Structure formats: C-alpha cells, structure tokens
CSV table of C-alpha atoms and ligand atoms in Angstrom, one decimal:
chain,number,residue,atom,x,y,z
A,1,UNK,CA,-26.8,8.0,175.3
A,2,UNK,CA,-24.6,10.7,176.2
A,3,UNK,CA,-22.3,10.1,179.1
A,4,UNK,CA,-20.8,12.7,181.5
A,5,UNK,CA,-17.8,13.1,179.2
A,6,UNK,CA,-17.7,16.1,177.0
A,7,UNK,CA,-16.7,15.8,173.3
A,8,UNK,CA,-14.0,18.3,171.8
A,9,UNK,CA,-17.0,19.6,170.0
A,10,UNK,CA,-18.6,21.3,172.9
A,11,UNK,CA,-15.6,23.7,173.2
A,12,UNK,CA,-16.9,25.4,169.9
A,13,UNK,CA,-20.4,25.4,170.8
A,14,UNK,CA,-21.9,28.9,171.4
A,15,UNK,CA,-25.5,29.2,170.3
A,16,UNK,CA,-26.8,32.8,169.9
A,17,UNK,CA,-30.1,33.8,169.1
A,18,UNK,CA,-31.0,35.6,165.9
A,19,UNK,CA,-34.6,36.7,166.2
A,20,UNK,CA,-37.2,34.2,164.9
A,21,UNK,CA,-39.1,33.3,162.0
A,22,UNK,CA,-42.9,34.4,162.3
A,23,UNK,CA,-45.1,31.7,160.8
A,24,UNK,CA,-48.8,32.2,160.1
A,25,UNK,CA,-50.9,29.3,159.4
A,26,UNK,CA,-53.3,30.1,156.9
A,27,UNK,CA,-55.3,27.2,157.9
A,28,UNK,CA,-56.0,28.4,161.3
A,29,UNK,CA,-55.0,32.1,161.3
A,30,UNK,CA,-52.5,31.2,164.1
A,31,UNK,CA,-49.2,32.7,164.1
A,32,UNK,CA,-46.0,30.9,165.6
A,33,UNK,CA,-42.6,32.2,166.5
A,34,UNK,CA,-39.8,29.9,165.5
A,35,UNK,CA,-36.5,30.9,166.8
A,36,UNK,CA,-33.5,31.5,164.4
A,37,UNK,CA,-30.1,30.4,166.0
A,38,UNK,CA,-26.5,30.9,164.9
A,39,UNK,CA,-23.7,28.6,166.0
A,40,UNK,CA,-20.0,27.9,165.3
A,41,UNK,CA,-17.4,30.2,164.0
A,42,UNK,CA,-18.7,30.0,160.5
A,43,UNK,CA,-22.1,31.3,161.7
A,44,UNK,CA,-24.5,28.6,160.3
A,45,UNK,CA,-28.1,29.7,160.9
A,46,UNK,CA,-30.7,27.1,161.6
A,47,UNK,CA,-34.2,26.6,163.1
A,48,UNK,CA,-35.1,23.3,165.0
A,49,UNK,CA,-37.2,21.1,163.1
A,50,UNK,CA,-39.1,20.2,166.4
A,51,UNK,CA,-40.2,23.9,166.6
A,52,UNK,CA,-42.4,23.2,163.7
A,53,UNK,CA,-44.3,20.4,165.6
A,54,UNK,CA,-46.7,22.5,167.7
A,55,UNK,CA,-48.0,23.9,164.2
A,56,UNK,CA,-51.3,22.0,163.7
A,57,UNK,CA,-54.9,22.4,163.0
A,58,UNK,CA,-56.3,20.4,166.0
A,59,UNK,CA,-54.9,18.8,169.2
A,60,UNK,CA,-55.1,15.3,167.7
A,61,UNK,CA,-53.0,16.0,164.8
A,62,UNK,CA,-49.3,15.0,164.9
A,63,UNK,CA,-48.1,18.5,163.9
A,64,UNK,CA,-46.2,19.8,161.1
A,65,UNK,CA,-43.1,17.7,159.7
A,66,UNK,CA,-40.3,18.7,157.4
A,67,UNK,CA,-39.9,16.8,154.3
A,68,UNK,CA,-36.3,16.6,153.2
A,69,UNK,CA,-35.5,13.3,151.2
A,70,UNK,CA,-31.9,12.6,151.1
A,71,UNK,CA,-31.1,15.4,153.6
A,72,UNK,CA,-30.6,18.3,151.1
A,73,UNK,CA,-31.2,20.8,153.8
A,74,UNK,CA,-31.3,19.2,157.1
A,75,UNK,CA,-28.4,19.2,159.6
A,76,UNK,CA,-28.4,15.9,161.5
A,77,UNK,CA,-25.8,17.0,164.1
A,78,UNK,CA,-23.4,19.5,165.5
A,79,UNK,CA,-19.7,18.6,164.8
A,80,UNK,CA,-16.5,20.3,165.4
A,81,UNK,CA,-14.4,17.9,163.3
A,82,UNK,CA,-14.4,18.9,159.6
A,83,UNK,CA,-15.5,22.2,157.8
A,84,UNK,CA,-16.6,22.3,154.1
A,85,UNK,CA,-17.6,25.4,152.2
A,86,UNK,CA,-18.8,23.7,149.1
A,87,UNK,CA,-19.1,27.1,147.2
A,88,UNK,CA,-15.8,28.4,147.9
A,89,UNK,CA,-14.1,24.9,147.5
A,90,UNK,CA,-12.6,24.9,151.2
A,91,UNK,CA,-12.2,21.8,153.3
A,92,UNK,CA,-10.5,22.1,156.8
A,93,UNK,CA,-10.0,19.4,159.6
A,94,UNK,CA,-10.4,20.8,162.9
A,95,UNK,CA,-9.7,24.4,161.4
A,96,UNK,CA,-6.5,23.3,159.6
A,97,UNK,CA,-6.7,23.8,155.8
A,98,UNK,CA,-6.4,20.4,153.8
A,99,UNK,CA,-3.7,21.9,151.8
A,100,UNK,CA,-1.4,22.4,154.8
A,101,UNK,CA,-2.1,19.1,156.1
A,102,UNK,CA,-1.3,17.4,152.9
A,103,UNK,CA,1.8,19.3,152.6
A,104,UNK,CA,3.2,18.6,156.1
A,105,UNK,CA,1.1,16.0,158.4
A,106,UNK,CA,1.3,12.4,158.4
A,107,UNK,CA,-1.8,10.2,158.2
A,108,UNK,CA,-1.5,9.2,161.9
A,109,UNK,CA,-1.2,12.9,162.9
A,110,UNK,CA,-4.3,13.7,161.1
A,111,UNK,CA,-6.2,10.8,162.6
A,112,UNK,CA,-5.1,12.0,166.0
A,113,UNK,CA,-6.2,15.3,165.2
A,114,UNK,CA,-9.8,14.4,163.9
A,115,UNK,CA,-10.4,12.3,167.0
A,116,UNK,CA,-8.9,14.7,169.7
A,117,UNK,CA,-9.4,18.2,168.2
A,118,UNK,CA,-5.7,19.3,168.4
A,119,UNK,CA,-2.4,18.2,166.9
A,120,UNK,CA,-0.6,15.7,168.9
A,121,UNK,CA,2.6,16.7,170.8
A,122,UNK,CA,5.7,14.7,170.0
A,123,UNK,CA,5.2,12.3,172.9
A,124,UNK,CA,1.5,11.9,172.3
A,125,UNK,CA,2.3,11.1,168.7
A,126,UNK,CA,5.1,8.6,169.6
A,127,UNK,CA,2.7,7.0,171.9
A,128,UNK,CA,0.0,6.9,169.4
A,129,UNK,CA,2.3,5.4,166.7
A,130,UNK,CA,3.5,2.9,169.1
A,131,UNK,CA,0.0,1.8,170.1
A,132,UNK,CA,-1.3,1.5,166.6
A,133,UNK,CA,1.8,-0.3,165.4
A,134,UNK,CA,1.3,-2.6,168.4
A,135,UNK,CA,-2.1,-3.6,167.4
A,136,UNK,CA,-1.5,-4.4,163.6
A,137,UNK,CA,-1.7,-8.1,163.8
A,138,UNK,CA,-5.1,-9.9,163.3
A,139,UNK,CA,-6.3,-13.2,164.9
A,140,UNK,CA,-5.4,-16.3,162.8
A,141,UNK,CA,-9.1,-17.0,162.5
A,142,UNK,CA,-9.5,-13.8,160.5
A,143,UNK,CA,-6.9,-15.3,157.8
A,144,UNK,CA,-9.3,-18.5,157.7
A,145,UNK,CA,-12.4,-16.5,157.3
A,146,UNK,CA,-10.8,-14.4,154.4
A,147,UNK,CA,-9.7,-17.7,153.0
A,148,UNK,CA,-13.4,-18.7,152.7
A,149,UNK,CA,-14.0,-16.0,150.0
A,150,UNK,CA,-14.1,-17.0,146.4
A,151,UNK,CA,-11.0,-15.8,144.5
A,152,UNK,CA,-13.3,-13.3,142.6
A,153,UNK,CA,-15.1,-11.8,145.7
A,154,UNK,CA,-15.2,-8.0,145.4
A,155,UNK,CA,-12.6,-6.8,147.9
A,156,UNK,CA,-15.2,-4.3,149.5
A,157,UNK,CA,-17.4,-7.2,150.2
A,158,UNK,CA,-14.6,-8.8,151.9
A,159,UNK,CA,-13.5,-6.0,153.8
A,160,UNK,CA,-17.0,-5.1,155.2
A,161,UNK,CA,-17.7,-8.7,156.3
A,162,UNK,CA,-14.2,-8.9,157.9
A,163,UNK,CA,-14.6,-5.8,159.7
A,164,UNK,CA,-18.0,-6.8,160.9
A,165,UNK,CA,-16.7,-10.0,161.9
A,166,UNK,CA,-13.8,-8.5,164.1
A,167,UNK,CA,-16.8,-7.5,166.4
A,168,UNK,CA,-17.1,-11.4,167.4
A,169,UNK,CA,-13.3,-11.2,168.4
A,170,UNK,CA,-13.7,-8.3,170.8
A,171,UNK,CA,-17.1,-8.8,172.8
A,172,UNK,CA,-16.2,-6.1,175.3
A,173,UNK,CA,-16.1,-3.4,172.4
A,174,UNK,CA,-19.8,-3.1,173.4
A,175,UNK,CA,-19.0,-1.1,176.3
A,176,UNK,CA,-19.1,2.0,174.4
A,177,UNK,CA,-19.6,4.4,177.4
A,178,UNK,CA,-16.2,3.3,178.8
A,179,UNK,CA,-13.7,5.8,177.4
A,180,UNK,CA,-10.9,3.3,177.9
A,181,UNK,CA,-12.5,0.5,176.1
A,182,UNK,CA,-13.5,2.9,173.3
A,183,UNK,CA,-9.7,4.0,173.1
A,184,UNK,CA,-8.5,0.5,172.7
A,185,UNK,CA,-11.3,-0.3,170.0
A,186,UNK,CA,-10.4,2.9,168.2
A,187,UNK,CA,-6.9,1.9,168.1
A,188,UNK,CA,-7.5,-1.7,167.2
A,189,UNK,CA,-9.5,-0.4,164.2
A,190,UNK,CA,-6.9,2.0,162.9
A,191,UNK,CA,-4.2,-0.6,163.2
A,192,UNK,CA,-6.1,-3.6,161.8
A,193,UNK,CA,-8.1,-2.4,158.8
A,194,UNK,CA,-5.1,-2.0,156.9
A,195,UNK,CA,-3.8,-5.4,157.7
A,196,UNK,CA,-7.0,-6.9,156.7
A,197,UNK,CA,-7.1,-4.8,153.6
A,198,UNK,CA,-3.7,-6.1,152.7
A,199,UNK,CA,-4.6,-9.7,153.4
A,200,UNK,CA,-7.6,-9.3,150.9
A,201,UNK,CA,-5.4,-8.1,148.2
A,202,UNK,CA,-3.1,-11.2,148.7
A,203,UNK,CA,-6.1,-13.5,148.6
A,204,UNK,CA,-7.3,-11.9,145.3
A,205,UNK,CA,-3.8,-12.6,143.9
A,206,UNK,CA,-3.5,-16.0,145.3
A,207,UNK,CA,-0.4,-14.8,147.5
A,208,UNK,CA,0.5,-15.9,151.0
A,209,UNK,CA,-0.3,-13.3,153.4
A,210,UNK,CA,2.6,-10.9,154.7
A,211,UNK,CA,2.5,-10.0,158.2
A,212,UNK,CA,3.0,-6.6,159.6
A,213,UNK,CA,6.4,-5.2,159.9
A,214,UNK,CA,6.5,-3.1,163.0
A,215,UNK,CA,9.6,-1.2,162.1
A,216,UNK,CA,7.9,0.4,159.2
A,217,UNK,CA,5.7,3.5,159.0
A,218,UNK,CA,1.8,3.0,159.0
A,219,UNK,CA,2.0,3.4,155.0
A,220,UNK,CA,4.9,1.7,154.4
A,221,UNK,CA,3.9,-1.2,156.4
A,222,UNK,CA,0.7,-1.5,154.6
A,223,UNK,CA,2.6,-1.4,151.1
A,224,UNK,CA,4.8,-4.0,152.4
A,225,UNK,CA,1.9,-6.3,153.4
A,226,UNK,CA,0.3,-5.8,150.0
A,227,UNK,CA,3.5,-6.1,147.8
A,228,UNK,CA,6.4,-7.8,149.4
A,229,UNK,CA,7.7,-11.0,147.7
A,230,UNK,CA,10.8,-12.7,148.5
A,231,UNK,CA,12.8,-9.8,149.7
A,232,UNK,CA,13.6,-10.0,153.6
A,233,UNK,CA,12.6,-6.3,154.0
A,234,UNK,CA,10.3,-4.5,151.8
A,235,UNK,CA,11.5,-1.1,150.6
A,236,UNK,CA,8.7,1.2,149.3
A,237,UNK,CA,9.4,3.9,146.6
A,238,UNK,CA,9.5,7.3,148.8
A,239,UNK,CA,7.1,8.8,146.0
A,240,UNK,CA,4.5,5.9,146.6
A,241,UNK,CA,4.9,6.2,150.2
A,242,UNK,CA,4.4,9.9,150.5
A,243,UNK,CA,1.8,9.8,148.1
A,244,UNK,CA,-0.4,7.2,149.8
A,245,UNK,CA,0.1,9.0,153.1
A,246,UNK,CA,-1.3,12.1,151.5
A,247,UNK,CA,-4.2,10.2,149.8
A,248,UNK,CA,-5.1,8.7,153.2
A,249,UNK,CA,-4.9,12.5,154.7
A,250,UNK,CA,-7.2,13.5,151.9
A,251,UNK,CA,-9.9,10.8,152.4
A,252,UNK,CA,-9.6,10.7,156.2
A,253,UNK,CA,-13.0,12.7,156.8
A,254,UNK,CA,-15.5,14.7,155.0
A,255,UNK,CA,-18.1,15.6,157.5
A,256,UNK,CA,-21.9,14.2,157.1
A,257,UNK,CA,-21.4,12.2,153.8
A,258,UNK,CA,-23.5,8.9,153.1
A,259,UNK,CA,-21.0,6.6,154.9
A,260,UNK,CA,-20.3,8.7,157.9
A,261,UNK,CA,-24.1,9.4,158.3
A,262,UNK,CA,-24.5,5.6,158.2
A,263,UNK,CA,-21.7,5.1,160.7
A,264,UNK,CA,-23.5,7.5,162.9
A,265,UNK,CA,-26.9,6.2,162.5
A,266,UNK,CA,-25.8,2.7,163.2
A,267,UNK,CA,-23.7,3.8,166.2
A,268,UNK,CA,-26.8,5.6,167.5
A,269,UNK,CA,-28.2,2.0,168.4
A,270,UNK,CA,-25.4,1.8,170.7
A,271,UNK,CA,-24.0,-1.1,168.9
A,272,UNK,CA,-20.0,-1.8,169.1
A,273,UNK,CA,-17.9,0.2,166.6
A,274,UNK,CA,-16.8,-2.8,164.4
A,275,UNK,CA,-20.4,-3.2,163.4
A,276,UNK,CA,-20.9,0.5,163.0
A,277,UNK,CA,-17.7,0.9,160.9
A,278,UNK,CA,-18.7,-2.3,158.8
A,279,UNK,CA,-21.9,-0.3,158.0
A,280,UNK,CA,-19.9,2.6,156.9
A,281,UNK,CA,-17.7,0.4,154.6
A,282,UNK,CA,-21.1,-1.0,152.9
A,283,UNK,CA,-22.1,2.8,152.2
A,284,UNK,CA,-18.9,3.7,150.8
A,285,UNK,CA,-18.9,0.6,148.4
A,286,UNK,CA,-21.8,2.3,146.4
A,287,UNK,CA,-20.6,3.8,143.0
A,288,UNK,CA,-22.1,7.4,143.8
A,289,UNK,CA,-19.9,7.5,146.9
A,290,UNK,CA,-16.4,5.8,147.5
A,291,UNK,CA,-17.1,3.4,144.5
A,292,UNK,CA,-16.5,6.2,142.0
A,293,UNK,CA,-12.8,5.9,142.1
A,294,UNK,CA,-13.1,2.3,140.5
A,295,UNK,CA,-15.8,3.6,138.1
A,296,UNK,CA,-13.7,6.4,136.7
A,297,UNK,CA,-11.1,3.9,135.4
A,298,UNK,CA,-13.7,1.7,134.2
A,299,UNK,CA,-15.1,4.9,132.4
A,300,UNK,CA,-11.7,5.8,131.2
A,301,UNK,CA,-11.2,2.2,129.6
A,302,UNK,CA,-14.7,2.5,128.0
A,303,UNK,CA,-13.6,6.0,126.4
A,304,UNK,CA,-10.4,4.2,125.1
A,305,UNK,CA,-8.6,7.0,123.1
A,306,UNK,CA,-8.5,10.9,123.6
A,307,UNK,CA,-10.2,11.2,120.1
A,308,UNK,CA,-13.5,9.7,121.7
A,309,UNK,CA,-13.7,12.2,124.6
A,310,UNK,CA,-16.0,14.7,122.8
A,311,UNK,CA,-18.4,11.9,121.7
A,312,UNK,CA,-18.4,10.6,125.6
A,313,UNK,CA,-19.2,14.0,126.7
A,314,UNK,CA,-22.0,14.3,124.3
A,315,UNK,CA,-23.4,11.0,125.3
A,316,UNK,CA,-23.2,12.1,129.0
A,317,UNK,CA,-25.2,15.3,128.1
A,318,UNK,CA,-27.8,13.3,126.5
A,319,UNK,CA,-28.6,11.3,129.5
A,320,UNK,CA,-26.4,8.1,128.5
A,321,UNK,CA,-24.7,7.7,132.0
A,322,UNK,CA,-22.6,10.0,134.1
A,323,UNK,CA,-19.1,11.6,134.0
A,324,UNK,CA,-17.8,9.5,137.1
A,325,UNK,CA,-15.5,11.6,139.4
A,326,UNK,CA,-17.4,14.7,138.6
A,327,UNK,CA,-20.0,16.5,140.8
A,328,UNK,CA,-20.7,16.4,144.4
A,329,UNK,CA,-23.6,17.2,146.7
A,330,UNK,CA,-21.5,19.8,148.6
A,331,UNK,CA,-18.9,21.2,146.4
A,332,UNK,CA,-20.3,23.6,143.6
A,333,UNK,CA,-16.6,24.5,142.9
A,334,UNK,CA,-13.3,22.6,142.5
A,335,UNK,CA,-12.9,19.9,145.0
A,336,UNK,CA,-9.9,21.1,147.0
A,337,UNK,CA,-8.7,17.5,147.3
A,338,UNK,CA,-8.9,16.9,143.5
A,339,UNK,CA,-6.5,19.9,143.0
A,340,UNK,CA,-3.9,18.0,145.3
A,341,UNK,CA,-4.6,14.6,144.0
A,342,UNK,CA,-4.0,15.9,140.2
A,343,UNK,CA,-0.5,17.2,141.3
A,344,UNK,CA,0.1,13.9,142.9
A,345,UNK,CA,-0.9,12.0,139.9
A,346,UNK,CA,1.7,14.1,137.9
A,347,UNK,CA,4.4,13.1,140.4
A,348,UNK,CA,3.6,9.4,140.7
A,349,UNK,CA,3.0,9.0,136.9
A,350,UNK,CA,6.5,10.8,136.4
A,351,UNK,CA,8.0,7.9,138.2
A,352,UNK,CA,6.1,5.1,136.8
A,353,UNK,CA,5.9,6.2,133.3
A,354,UNK,CA,3.1,8.1,131.3
A,355,UNK,CA,-0.4,6.8,131.2
A,356,UNK,CA,-2.7,7.3,128.3
A,357,UNK,CA,-5.6,7.3,130.5
A,358,UNK,CA,-4.2,10.3,132.3
A,359,UNK,CA,-4.3,12.0,129.1
A,360,UNK,CA,-7.7,11.1,128.5
A,361,UNK,CA,-8.7,12.1,132.1
A,362,UNK,CA,-7.1,15.6,131.3
A,363,UNK,CA,-8.9,16.2,128.2
A,364,UNK,CA,-12.0,15.1,129.9
A,365,UNK,CA,-11.6,17.7,132.6
A,366,UNK,CA,-10.7,20.3,130.0
A,367,UNK,CA,-13.9,19.7,127.8
A,368,UNK,CA,-16.1,19.2,130.7
A,369,UNK,CA,-15.0,22.4,132.5
A,370,UNK,CA,-15.8,24.7,129.4
A,371,UNK,CA,-19.0,22.9,128.4
A,372,UNK,CA,-22.3,24.7,129.4
A,373,UNK,CA,-23.8,21.6,130.6
A,374,UNK,CA,-21.3,21.0,133.3
A,375,UNK,CA,-20.7,24.8,134.0
A,376,UNK,CA,-24.2,25.5,134.6
A,377,UNK,CA,-24.8,22.6,136.9
A,378,UNK,CA,-21.5,23.6,138.8
A,379,UNK,CA,-20.1,20.0,138.1
A,380,UNK,CA,-16.3,19.9,138.8
A,381,UNK,CA,-13.8,17.0,139.3
A,382,UNK,CA,-14.2,15.6,142.6
A,383,UNK,CA,-11.4,13.6,144.9
A,384,UNK,CA,-12.0,10.5,143.0
A,385,UNK,CA,-11.3,11.7,139.4
A,386,UNK,CA,-7.5,11.2,139.5
A,387,UNK,CA,-6.9,8.8,142.6
A,388,UNK,CA,-7.7,5.9,140.5
A,389,UNK,CA,-4.8,6.6,138.3
A,390,UNK,CA,-2.4,6.9,141.2
A,391,UNK,CA,-3.6,3.6,142.6
A,392,UNK,CA,-3.2,1.8,139.3
A,393,UNK,CA,0.3,3.2,139.0
A,394,UNK,CA,1.0,1.8,142.5
A,395,UNK,CA,0.0,-1.6,141.4
A,396,UNK,CA,-3.6,-1.8,143.0
A,397,UNK,CA,-6.2,-3.4,140.9
A,398,UNK,CA,-9.1,-1.4,139.9
A,399,UNK,CA,-11.6,-3.2,142.0
A,400,UNK,CA,-9.6,-2.6,145.1
A,401,UNK,CA,-9.4,1.3,145.0
A,402,UNK,CA,-12.3,1.8,147.4
A,403,UNK,CA,-10.5,-0.4,149.9
A,404,UNK,CA,-7.8,2.2,150.2
A,405,UNK,CA,-10.5,4.9,150.6
A,406,UNK,CA,-12.0,2.9,153.5
A,407,UNK,CA,-8.6,2.6,155.3
A,408,UNK,CA,-8.4,6.2,155.6
A,409,UNK,CA,-12.0,7.1,156.3
A,410,UNK,CA,-11.9,4.6,159.3
A,411,UNK,CA,-10.3,7.3,161.3
A,412,UNK,CA,-12.8,9.9,160.3
A,413,UNK,CA,-15.7,7.5,160.9
A,414,UNK,CA,-14.3,6.7,164.4
A,415,UNK,CA,-13.9,10.3,165.3
A,416,UNK,CA,-17.5,11.2,164.1
A,417,UNK,CA,-18.9,7.9,165.9
A,418,UNK,CA,-17.3,9.0,169.3
A,419,UNK,CA,-18.2,12.7,168.9
A,420,UNK,CA,-22.0,11.3,168.3
A,421,UNK,CA,-21.8,9.1,171.5
A,422,UNK,CA,-20.7,12.1,173.5
A,423,UNK,CA,-23.2,14.7,172.0
A,424,UNK,CA,-26.0,15.3,174.4
A,425,UNK,CA,-28.3,16.2,171.6
A,426,UNK,CA,-28.1,12.8,170.1
A,427,UNK,CA,-30.4,9.8,170.6
A,428,UNK,CA,-31.1,6.8,168.4
A,429,UNK,CA,-31.5,8.0,164.8
A,430,UNK,CA,-35.0,7.5,163.5
A,431,UNK,CA,-36.4,9.7,160.8
A,432,UNK,CA,-40.1,10.2,160.2
A,433,UNK,CA,-41.8,9.4,157.1
A,434,UNK,CA,-44.8,10.8,155.2
A,435,UNK,CA,-47.3,7.7,154.7
A,436,UNK,CA,-48.6,7.3,151.4
A,437,UNK,CA,-49.8,3.9,151.3
A,438,UNK,CA,-53.5,2.7,151.5
A,439,UNK,CA,-55.7,3.6,154.4
A,440,UNK,CA,-57.1,0.8,156.8
A,441,UNK,CA,-58.6,-2.0,154.8
A,442,UNK,CA,-60.1,-5.5,155.8
A,443,UNK,CA,-57.8,-8.5,155.3
A,444,UNK,CA,-59.5,-10.8,152.6
A,445,UNK,CA,-57.2,-13.6,151.5
A,446,UNK,CA,-56.6,-14.0,147.8
A,447,UNK,CA,-54.9,-17.4,148.2
A,448,UNK,CA,-58.2,-19.4,147.7
A,449,UNK,CA,-59.0,-17.8,144.3
A,450,UNK,CA,-57.6,-18.6,140.9
B,501,ACO,N1,-22.2,13.5,135.2
B,501,ACO,C1,-23.2,14.1,134.6
B,501,ACO,N2,-24.2,14.8,135.0
B,501,ACO,C2,-24.3,15.1,136.3
B,501,ACO,C3,-23.1,14.4,137.2
B,501,ACO,C4,-22.3,13.7,136.5
B,501,ACO,N3,-21.2,13.2,137.3
B,501,ACO,N4,-23.5,14.5,138.4
B,501,ACO,C5,-24.5,15.4,138.5
B,501,ACO,N5,-25.1,15.6,137.3
B,501,ACO,C6,-26.3,16.3,136.9
B,501,ACO,C7,-27.5,15.5,137.1
B,501,ACO,O1,-28.0,14.8,136.3
B,501,ACO,C8,-28.5,16.8,137.5
B,501,ACO,O2,-28.8,17.3,136.0
B,501,ACO,P1,-30.4,17.9,136.1
B,501,ACO,O3,-30.4,19.1,136.9
B,501,ACO,O4,-30.4,18.2,134.5
B,501,ACO,O5,-31.1,16.8,136.5
B,501,ACO,C9,-27.5,17.8,138.1
B,501,ACO,O6,-26.3,17.4,137.6
B,501,ACO,C10,-27.7,17.7,139.6
B,501,ACO,O7,-27.3,16.5,140.1
B,501,ACO,P2,-27.7,15.7,141.2
B,501,ACO,O8,-27.7,14.3,140.9
B,501,ACO,O9,-29.0,16.3,141.8
B,501,ACO,O10,-26.6,16.0,142.4
B,501,ACO,P3,-26.5,15.2,143.6
B,501,ACO,O11,-25.9,16.1,144.6
B,501,ACO,O12,-27.6,14.6,144.1
B,501,ACO,O13,-25.4,14.1,143.3
B,501,ACO,C11,-23.1,13.1,143.1
B,501,ACO,C12,-23.9,14.1,143.6
B,501,ACO,C13,-24.0,11.6,143.5
B,501,ACO,C14,-21.8,13.0,143.6
B,501,ACO,C15,-23.4,13.2,141.4
B,501,ACO,O14,-22.7,14.3,141.2
B,501,ACO,C16,-22.8,11.9,140.9
B,501,ACO,O15,-23.5,10.8,140.6
B,501,ACO,N6,-21.4,12.0,140.5
B,501,ACO,C17,-20.7,11.0,139.9
B,501,ACO,C18,-20.4,9.7,141.0
B,501,ACO,C19,-19.2,10.4,141.7
B,501,ACO,O16,-18.1,10.8,141.1
B,501,ACO,N7,-19.4,10.3,143.1
B,501,ACO,C20,-18.3,10.5,144.0
B,501,ACO,C21,-18.6,11.6,144.9
B,501,ACO,S1,-17.4,12.1,145.9
B,501,ACO,C22,-17.3,10.9,147.0
B,501,ACO,O17,-18.3,10.3,147.4
B,501,ACO,C23,-16.0,10.7,147.6
C-alpha cells in the first residue's frame, strides 16, 4: 500500500530499543526475549504483537495471540497528527496545544496543519482557502439525490449516503497513490461536506437550497447556506461565526477514536476517500461517539428542571441509563475541549438569552463532579456535554448536531487516511479472532423434520 512518498509522520519517528521482556512459557519451559521499544517525543513504550507469534508448544500451532476486544491496550498505528494525554487532560494537534489553536487559529488553518504537519504560510493559506472555496459547489444530481429522502430522514443518514454517493461522481478518486489526485479529492471533501450538510438542513425544513457564496469565509458561508432567507447577502453574528469556527477546530481530530479507526480500516482496502469518509460518518453517528451531543439535549429535556437533577443522577448510579456527555475512553480527567466549549456556551448564550437547559447542565456537572460514583470512575464532561446547547442557540435542530461534528472531523479523517496510506508499516486491516464456535461436524439437514 505504501508509496515512495513519505508522510510528515516519518519525521517524528525514532525508535529506540529499551531492553526486552523475558517471557518464560511454563507449558514448554522455553524462554523468549521480546524487544521493548520506545518511540516519539512522549516516549511511548510498546512491544510488537507479532513478537508473540513464535511462542508456541509445537510447530503446527498458530502461535500466541494477544486478545484485546475494543482495542483497550493496542496501538493500531504510529501517528504524528494528534497527541492526547488522557490522565493530564492534554490535547495537541501536531504539537500545538488545543487551547492556543482555539484562541488564535481558523478552522482551515487547522485543517492544513493536521494534514501537512506545519502551519501554513500566508501564501499557502491564501491558496488553500481559494482552492476550498472554489470547490464548494456540488453536482445538481446531489440535490436530486437529497430530495429523494423523506422529510424526517435522520440528517446523519442523509450525510453518510450523500458523501458515499460523491464517490460515483469522481471515479478518478480511486487513484489513491497519485498525490495530486489525493490532494484534489481532499480539497473537494473539505469544501463539499459543508454544502451537502447545509442542503440537508434545508431539506429537513422544506426550504430551497442556498448555494455557496464564495466571498464568505468557510464558516460564514456554511451559516449562510443554512440560514439565509430573502436577504441578498447573509450576515452572520460575529459571535456565532467565531464560536462555530472554534467548535470546528475542537472537533477536527482526536487520534484513533472509533470513526477515525473506521476510516483507516476502510481506507486500508485502498478504496476511494469518499467511501472511507462515508464509513467514518457512519461510525460517528452512534450515540456512544458523535451522536452523544444529540443525546445530551434529549437527556436535558428528560430531566426538565434543575430540581430533578439529583433524582436523575441517582437513577444513573443505579444503572438506569448513562449520563450522556460524560466519560471518555482516553480522558480520565477534564476533557480540555469541554473547558473551552463551556466558556463558548456562556458567550453564545449571553447573546441569545439564558437557557434553562444550561442551568440544568451546570447543576448536573456540579453534582456529578462531587459524587463518589463519578469521581471513582474518573468520569468528567467530554466535548459533547455543552456543544448541543450552543448549536441549539444558533438555530440547529437537535438531530442535526452530529452533522456539525462530521463537517469538522472530515479534516482529521482525511489527514489520518493519508498518513495511513503513506505509512510503510500499514497493510489491509485484518484483526484475528479467538474462535469459540463448534468444532467440525457433519451437515445433516433439519429441513425434512417437523
Ligand atoms: N454515565 C454513567 N456511568 C458511566 C458513564 C456515563 N456517561 N460512562 C462510563 N460509565 C461507567 C461505566 O458504567 C463503568 O462502570 P463500572 O465500572 O461500574 O462497570 C465505568 O464507568 C467505566 O466505563 P466504560 O463503559 O468501561 O468506559 P469506556 O471507556 O468503555 O466508555 C464511553 C467510554 C463510551 C465514552 C462512555 O463513557 C459513555 O458511554 N459515555 C456516554 C456517551 C458519551 O458521552 N460519548 C461521547 C464520547 S466523546 C466523543 O465520542 C466525541
């Protein structure tokens, strides 16, 4: 799969040996040395799972496998894109702390950074913005395709189908080893996903589609396509514009989460990027992943008033459901994105007027953070706890929230997809299994019996 090009990831690679593990197999009495390696500036140590394969009792045995459902302790790749320290609550893109990027960068600057490894220079950025802007229009057939969906189709179902359908408009996109072809498809995806997303919102509302306005910024153009009515030119609120750009930055990448792993696995078959990204959108749709932002508002609505928060927390503790927007596989500390989102929620809601759900959310957070159940399990608010409140204040319907997440994550998925393609260690993703079904048995049809 790897081409002769090198990924920016290779620059950060320097494996050093850290001694070895001595494994004694008590079944055979044999000993093995499994090298321990350290790699990366943060000094991750690991052993290669393939080093376990020679451990066997006889030559005709397959060899020792590691069993790791849900990849709790397995690195599936080496990546130079995003760094997370879940215990300390640190998130960095290409070394830059998320707080600094959220403070000063634009989403397109971050999209460039994620893919290229360095911040764009002024001319590079100008060209990139131009290229993305130039590709925002979608084929008329995509409009017709969207019109085929029922008025109440879930927006994520529409998004994943439409992005998958884009693959049929760009058959040359399968030339994934051609850097120029990859570049054009990456730009097309970053440019067209917001257009499709906005058309989906208009379809949900039975409103005519609004075409891209190439004089507007990426985020303002998206807001214009979503909300413009009869005015000749849409003027977004400065607070909304910046808040959405920051939310896009915060959601742009998050290393090997479920949807990114899906994109990498699908991409490893060498399919075109539209098909791989459609798979990522499908993975993001789930309520345990990107769909959580929608579920947070559903939960806040169910709670209804601040006075019922205590009862709700007790219900969660007794196993009746989960506190949505809380907990994370990697963060065992406050999700740094959630801190930024909470501040943004204050700013946006100061403009749109107070929101009772925000008060319920804050009460919920206060109670959960001091409750033994959540403290012991290190459950903190994740990025999705407050985002829904902002999206709703901006005028987006609840079931649409995950689409906003997908627009931003497209930049990360594409960077990870390309890094995977250029990584010489990668092959088609194909996990092993531990077979626990019946042994061989003779076929005896039961169809003739009663
Ligand atoms: N509410 C209540 N209890 C929880 C929660 C929660 N949100 N999350 C985890 N727990 C409990 C589990 O029941 C488990 O308890 P136990 O040890 O008594 O069995 C313990 O905490 C550990 O949880 P796991 O499910 O093992 O944690 P895992 O890493 O597998 O799951 C996940 C992480 C899926 C995010 C989980 O915390 C969750 O379902 N959260 C709610 C959904 C959510 O907000 N998802 C968004 C994640 S961020 C993102 O994708 C953008």
